[in-house]
């Protein structure tokens, strides 16, 4: 093991020595460090190894010196021979130098004089050169002063730039140039302040002129839209002609614009069309922008301009409190907004970066949200359809104008749908007043037609077709409906026209416009007209004759709905078979009104019957009847006869209407008879009526007989058999029971289906008999001494007991 370690140590020492011999001395440190990091006593053994290596090298050096010793000696010998020749050469050179110095002394003096002259010439040339450099600087500075005095600030900045970058650096060592250089920043600040003042004046100017700029831009868009509408109309010739529709003295033509009825707008087309550049001087902006750009402060200027314009945008977007009262308020509001964005669009394209598309889009989105909120609020206050329509036209022109400048306006057209709903609401309110006035002025009588011209005039306003009336050659004639029917039909068409005015220019398809018109018409029929009809039917002054005429009118209006659908189809050119076409469901309006009128007929008829019955004045204790019916009842029957004659006026020109009119008449007649029967029965059974005599029963029987005769006289055709008489069957059987005094039969057959007095209720009979029993007791104080009276009294008491037992049996 010791031998192995020794061999390894020797090998390692050899390696280290080779590294020391072959490595640069600056890097020998790590090699020597490895000696100390090795095993103990390694340093000592390495030093021994190093000494041995040094001795080897010394021997090799000694051998090398011995080998070259003779050559070295020869070289020294030759060098000693050369030294004698070198000393000789040195003496010759020294002598030559002395003679040269003596001969060039005079030349040196002349040369120094030449040098002095050359220095003077150079100084003079330098002075001229420096003066030539300074003169342009002074001239440029003088030019700068002149430019500032003449307010040519942009040129002055260019002059400053040349001074700083070209002229002053050439002569910067002079004090006057340093003063100039120190003065230039102050001049720049003055120019910045002056240009900023000009910019503020410009901002104030465009704030004042934005209204005019917007008005001009909107007029151009309006003229462009008018031209397009005219072209579109010529291209679509042959479809339909929209009539002129008038609202409050203003004529609304087919192109959606408005003109006064007495004056035209021909002169407007001859006006010179001005642009934003013609109305606003943009030079302060350009000047200020260039100045700040040259000054390297363009970003500050851009931020200031954008900040101020945002503030102005917020001011422009603030509406006046009473803006919704007149169209001029809306027009001024729109003109200011359009003017603002027209100016911004011009700045965007003319200045290349003062404002960016992102900035204008940001301001527009902020403005659009504010505009929509303002219009939504103010339009909700407006209750005049003319004003809403004008507002719509203004919004369309406003949107078209800004769309022409590249601003998105889809949200404005979406807002128009909300405004359309408001417009429809104002139309419905206005038409409600129109319908009320029509109903108030109607005489609720068939329309008399004296001549054929009058007949043609009526049927031209209302689609009336009746084969029977048309066959009649002679005049006068009577049309079944009253005057309100053609008026209402005409007004419905007028509302369609009015609704169409709003639907135009909304960039919507014919199908969408058709859907809008049908929905508006449905609202008019189902809400406005329906409400007016319902209120009309409930009015106290509307009698049975008027109600019958209302039924006739609603029938004809219901028939005319199909012509309204055709009318809308002709306007929009959209087939009613289209899948998404809205149908006119306003038919339900007339059905509901007719049902309400029928119910009111039944109610008023029964109320009239009650009024007649209140006139009844029976003498309930009379001994014998008068032998004739009561006067009030005969008057009531005559009234019913004349009333049911009115029902013959109900429409019967086809089977459906004939069945309908027959049903209404039959129902009214049956209702009247039942109500009369019930009222007479209640009169007999009135709890306040304590006594009733047989004579009163006989008199009452005569009145019931008249009622039965009326029922059997077929006051309304269509009843089968004795259907109508059955309304009085309860009264008839009750009176027969008391008139015949057939109590044995009643009691014996009670409960049998074949009973002669099947409809007589024991409780009813008992109540009436109790009143007669009290009368029998008080009729004669001596009745108890008469045998017949005593027998009758006993019979009554016996019947009363049996009836009470039947009533108790029913209740249990």
mmCIF file with all atom_site columns, C-alpha atoms in Angstrom, residues 292-387:
data_model
loop_
_atom_site.group_PDB
_atom_site.id
_atom_site.type_symbol
_atom_site.label_atom_id
_atom_site.label_alt_id
_atom_site.label_comp_id
_atom_site.label_asym_id
_atom_site.label_entity_id
_atom_site.label_seq_id
_atom_site.pdbx_PDB_ins_code
_atom_site.Cartn_x
_atom_site.Cartn_y
_atom_site.Cartn_z
_atom_site.occupancy
_atom_site.B_iso_or_equiv
_atom_site.pdbx_formal_charge
_atom_site.auth_seq_id
_atom_site.auth_comp_id
_atom_site.auth_asym_id
_atom_site.auth_atom_id
_atom_site.pdbx_PDB_model_num
ATOM 1  C CA . UNK A 1 292 ? -47.537 72.711 -30.246 1.00 0.00 ? 292 UNK A CA 1
ATOM 2  C CA . UNK A 1 293 ? -46.167 70.112 -32.626 1.00 0.00 ? 293 UNK A CA 1
ATOM 3  C CA . UNK A 1 294 ? -43.137 72.243 -33.364 1.00 0.00 ? 294 UNK A CA 1
ATOM 4  C CA . UNK A 1 295 ? -42.713 72.878 -29.648 1.00 0.00 ? 295 UNK A CA 1
ATOM 5  C CA . UNK A 1 296 ? -42.797 69.127 -29.006 1.00 0.00 ? 296 UNK A CA 1
ATOM 6  C CA . UNK A 1 297 ? -45.835 69.464 -26.766 1.00 0.00 ? 297 UNK A CA 1
ATOM 7  C CA . UNK A 1 298 ? -48.454 68.074 -29.136 1.00 0.00 ? 298 UNK A CA 1
ATOM 8  C CA . UNK A 1 299 ? -49.744 65.552 -26.582 1.00 0.00 ? 299 UNK A CA 1
ATOM 9  C CA . UNK A 1 300 ? -50.583 68.340 -24.124 1.00 0.00 ? 300 UNK A CA 1
ATOM 10 C CA . UNK A 1 301 ? -52.480 70.197 -26.814 1.00 0.00 ? 301 UNK A CA 1
ATOM 11 C CA . UNK A 1 302 ? -54.385 67.058 -27.871 1.00 0.00 ? 302 UNK A CA 1
ATOM 12 C CA . UNK A 1 303 ? -55.357 66.260 -24.280 1.00 0.00 ? 303 UNK A CA 1
ATOM 13 C CA . UNK A 1 304 ? -56.525 69.834 -23.681 1.00 0.00 ? 304 UNK A CA 1
ATOM 14 C CA . UNK A 1 305 ? -58.544 69.938 -26.910 1.00 0.00 ? 305 UNK A CA 1
ATOM 15 C CA . UNK A 1 306 ? -60.221 66.596 -26.237 1.00 0.00 ? 306 UNK A CA 1
ATOM 16 C CA . UNK A 1 307 ? -60.996 67.514 -22.634 1.00 0.00 ? 307 UNK A CA 1
ATOM 17 C CA . UNK A 1 308 ? -62.583 70.817 -23.654 1.00 0.00 ? 308 UNK A CA 1
ATOM 18 C CA . UNK A 1 309 ? -64.599 69.185 -26.433 1.00 0.00 ? 309 UNK A CA 1
ATOM 19 C CA . UNK A 1 310 ? -65.914 66.565 -24.022 1.00 0.00 ? 310 UNK A CA 1
ATOM 20 C CA . UNK A 1 311 ? -67.067 69.362 -21.734 1.00 0.00 ? 311 UNK A CA 1
ATOM 21 C CA . UNK A 1 312 ? -68.750 71.075 -24.678 1.00 0.00 ? 312 UNK A CA 1
ATOM 22 C CA . UNK A 1 313 ? -70.384 67.771 -25.661 1.00 0.00 ? 313 UNK A CA 1
ATOM 23 C CA . UNK A 1 314 ? -71.934 67.473 -22.218 1.00 0.00 ? 314 UNK A CA 1
ATOM 24 C CA . UNK A 1 315 ? -73.239 71.045 -22.478 1.00 0.00 ? 315 UNK A CA 1
ATOM 25 C CA . UNK A 1 316 ? -74.676 70.385 -25.935 1.00 0.00 ? 316 UNK A CA 1
ATOM 26 C CA . UNK A 1 317 ? -76.417 67.245 -24.692 1.00 0.00 ? 317 UNK A CA 1
ATOM 27 C CA . UNK A 1 318 ? -78.250 69.120 -21.935 1.00 0.00 ? 318 UNK A CA 1
ATOM 28 C CA . UNK A 1 319 ? -81.823 69.712 -23.198 1.00 0.00 ? 319 UNK A CA 1
ATOM 29 C CA . UNK A 1 320 ? -84.049 72.630 -22.349 1.00 0.00 ? 320 UNK A CA 1
ATOM 30 C CA . UNK A 1 321 ? -86.707 71.928 -19.748 1.00 0.00 ? 321 UNK A CA 1
ATOM 31 C CA . UNK A 1 322 ? -89.582 72.699 -22.114 1.00 0.00 ? 322 UNK A CA 1
ATOM 32 C CA . UNK A 1 323 ? -88.044 71.068 -25.181 1.00 0.00 ? 323 UNK A CA 1
ATOM 33 C CA . UNK A 1 324 ? -90.986 68.664 -25.577 1.00 0.00 ? 324 UNK A CA 1
ATOM 34 C CA . UNK A 1 325 ? -93.493 71.485 -26.040 1.00 0.00 ? 325 UNK A CA 1
ATOM 35 C CA . UNK A 1 326 ? -92.524 72.477 -29.595 1.00 0.00 ? 326 UNK A CA 1
ATOM 36 C CA . UNK A 1 327 ? -90.750 70.865 -32.511 1.00 0.00 ? 327 UNK A CA 1
ATOM 37 C CA . UNK A 1 328 ? -88.358 73.815 -32.606 1.00 0.00 ? 328 UNK A CA 1
ATOM 38 C CA . UNK A 1 329 ? -86.983 72.767 -29.243 1.00 0.00 ? 329 UNK A CA 1
ATOM 39 C CA . UNK A 1 330 ? -86.123 69.315 -30.617 1.00 0.00 ? 330 UNK A CA 1
ATOM 40 C CA . UNK A 1 331 ? -84.731 70.828 -33.830 1.00 0.00 ? 331 UNK A CA 1
ATOM 41 C CA . UNK A 1 332 ? -82.358 73.147 -31.956 1.00 0.00 ? 332 UNK A CA 1
ATOM 42 C CA . UNK A 1 333 ? -81.255 70.249 -29.774 1.00 0.00 ? 333 UNK A CA 1
ATOM 43 C CA . UNK A 1 334 ? -80.500 68.062 -32.796 1.00 0.00 ? 334 UNK A CA 1
ATOM 44 C CA . UNK A 1 335 ? -78.822 70.893 -34.722 1.00 0.00 ? 335 UNK A CA 1
ATOM 45 C CA . UNK A 1 336 ? -76.361 71.526 -31.892 1.00 0.00 ? 336 UNK A CA 1
ATOM 46 C CA . UNK A 1 337 ? -75.486 67.843 -31.594 1.00 0.00 ? 337 UNK A CA 1
ATOM 47 C CA . UNK A 1 338 ? -75.055 67.390 -35.338 1.00 0.00 ? 338 UNK A CA 1
ATOM 48 C CA . UNK A 1 339 ? -72.958 70.560 -35.518 1.00 0.00 ? 339 UNK A CA 1
ATOM 49 C CA . UNK A 1 340 ? -70.700 69.272 -32.757 1.00 0.00 ? 340 UNK A CA 1
ATOM 50 C CA . UNK A 1 341 ? -70.017 65.945 -34.472 1.00 0.00 ? 341 UNK A CA 1
ATOM 51 C CA . UNK A 1 342 ? -69.692 67.459 -37.957 1.00 0.00 ? 342 UNK A CA 1
ATOM 52 C CA . UNK A 1 343 ? -66.929 69.684 -36.586 1.00 0.00 ? 343 UNK A CA 1
ATOM 53 C CA . UNK A 1 344 ? -65.278 66.706 -34.904 1.00 0.00 ? 344 UNK A CA 1
ATOM 54 C CA . UNK A 1 345 ? -65.470 64.697 -38.106 1.00 0.00 ? 345 UNK A CA 1
ATOM 55 C CA . UNK A 1 346 ? -63.809 67.545 -40.003 1.00 0.00 ? 346 UNK A CA 1
ATOM 56 C CA . UNK A 1 347 ? -61.088 67.826 -37.346 1.00 0.00 ? 347 UNK A CA 1
ATOM 57 C CA . UNK A 1 348 ? -60.620 64.050 -37.487 1.00 0.00 ? 348 UNK A CA 1
ATOM 58 C CA . UNK A 1 349 ? -59.913 64.046 -41.223 1.00 0.00 ? 349 UNK A CA 1
ATOM 59 C CA . UNK A 1 350 ? -58.086 67.389 -41.490 1.00 0.00 ? 350 UNK A CA 1
ATOM 60 C CA . UNK A 1 351 ? -55.603 67.276 -38.611 1.00 0.00 ? 351 UNK A CA 1
ATOM 61 C CA . UNK A 1 352 ? -54.326 63.693 -38.759 1.00 0.00 ? 352 UNK A CA 1
ATOM 62 C CA . UNK A 1 353 ? -54.284 62.782 -35.130 1.00 0.00 ? 353 UNK A CA 1
ATOM 63 C CA . UNK A 1 354 ? -55.631 65.688 -33.119 1.00 0.00 ? 354 UNK A CA 1
ATOM 64 C CA . UNK A 1 355 ? -58.672 63.488 -32.537 1.00 0.00 ? 355 UNK A CA 1
ATOM 65 C CA . UNK A 1 356 ? -58.860 59.803 -33.350 1.00 0.00 ? 356 UNK A CA 1
ATOM 66 C CA . UNK A 1 357 ? -61.688 57.585 -34.458 1.00 0.00 ? 357 UNK A CA 1
ATOM 67 C CA . UNK A 1 358 ? -61.567 55.946 -31.030 1.00 0.00 ? 358 UNK A CA 1
ATOM 68 C CA . UNK A 1 359 ? -62.067 59.348 -29.372 1.00 0.00 ? 359 UNK A CA 1
ATOM 69 C CA . UNK A 1 360 ? -64.991 60.322 -31.621 1.00 0.00 ? 360 UNK A CA 1
ATOM 70 C CA . UNK A 1 361 ? -66.557 56.887 -31.095 1.00 0.00 ? 361 UNK A CA 1
ATOM 71 C CA . UNK A 1 362 ? -66.189 57.271 -27.334 1.00 0.00 ? 362 UNK A CA 1
ATOM 72 C CA . UNK A 1 363 ? -67.813 60.714 -27.362 1.00 0.00 ? 363 UNK A CA 1
ATOM 73 C CA . UNK A 1 364 ? -70.541 59.504 -29.730 1.00 0.00 ? 364 UNK A CA 1
ATOM 74 C CA . UNK A 1 365 ? -71.387 56.493 -27.560 1.00 0.00 ? 365 UNK A CA 1
ATOM 75 C CA . UNK A 1 366 ? -71.603 58.744 -24.513 1.00 0.00 ? 366 UNK A CA 1
ATOM 76 C CA . UNK A 1 367 ? -73.730 61.209 -26.471 1.00 0.00 ? 367 UNK A CA 1
ATOM 77 C CA . UNK A 1 368 ? -75.935 58.483 -27.926 1.00 0.00 ? 368 UNK A CA 1
ATOM 78 C CA . UNK A 1 369 ? -76.803 57.127 -24.482 1.00 0.00 ? 369 UNK A CA 1
ATOM 79 C CA . UNK A 1 370 ? -77.629 60.646 -23.268 1.00 0.00 ? 370 UNK A CA 1
ATOM 80 C CA . UNK A 1 371 ? -79.656 61.458 -26.415 1.00 0.00 ? 371 UNK A CA 1
ATOM 81 C CA . UNK A 1 372 ? -81.709 58.281 -26.104 1.00 0.00 ? 372 UNK A CA 1
ATOM 82 C CA . UNK A 1 373 ? -82.393 58.956 -22.416 1.00 0.00 ? 373 UNK A CA 1
ATOM 83 C CA . UNK A 1 374 ? -83.407 62.557 -23.161 1.00 0.00 ? 374 UNK A CA 1
ATOM 84 C CA . UNK A 1 375 ? -85.680 61.622 -26.064 1.00 0.00 ? 375 UNK A CA 1
ATOM 85 C CA . UNK A 1 376 ? -87.222 58.770 -24.124 1.00 0.00 ? 376 UNK A CA 1
ATOM 86 C CA . UNK A 1 377 ? -88.039 61.125 -21.239 1.00 0.00 ? 377 UNK A CA 1
ATOM 87 C CA . UNK A 1 378 ? -89.253 64.135 -23.226 1.00 0.00 ? 378 UNK A CA 1
ATOM 88 C CA . UNK A 1 379 ? -91.260 62.146 -25.775 1.00 0.00 ? 379 UNK A CA 1
ATOM 89 C CA . UNK A 1 380 ? -93.181 60.545 -22.920 1.00 0.00 ? 380 UNK A CA 1
ATOM 90 C CA . UNK A 1 381 ? -94.489 64.032 -21.995 1.00 0.00 ? 381 UNK A CA 1
ATOM 91 C CA . UNK A 1 382 ? -95.805 64.650 -25.506 1.00 0.00 ? 382 UNK A CA 1
ATOM 92 C CA . UNK A 1 383 ? -99.503 64.019 -26.083 1.00 0.00 ? 383 UNK A CA 1
ATOM 93 C CA . UNK A 1 384 ? -99.787 65.576 -29.548 1.00 0.00 ? 384 UNK A CA 1
ATOM 94 C CA . UNK A 1 385 ? -99.457 63.041 -32.403 1.00 0.00 ? 385 UNK A CA 1
ATOM 95 C CA . UNK A 1 386 ? -98.439 65.794 -34.824 1.00 0.00 ? 386 UNK A CA 1
ATOM 96 C CA . UNK A 1 387 ? -95.510 66.713 -32.599 1.00 0.00 ? 387 UNK A CA 1
#
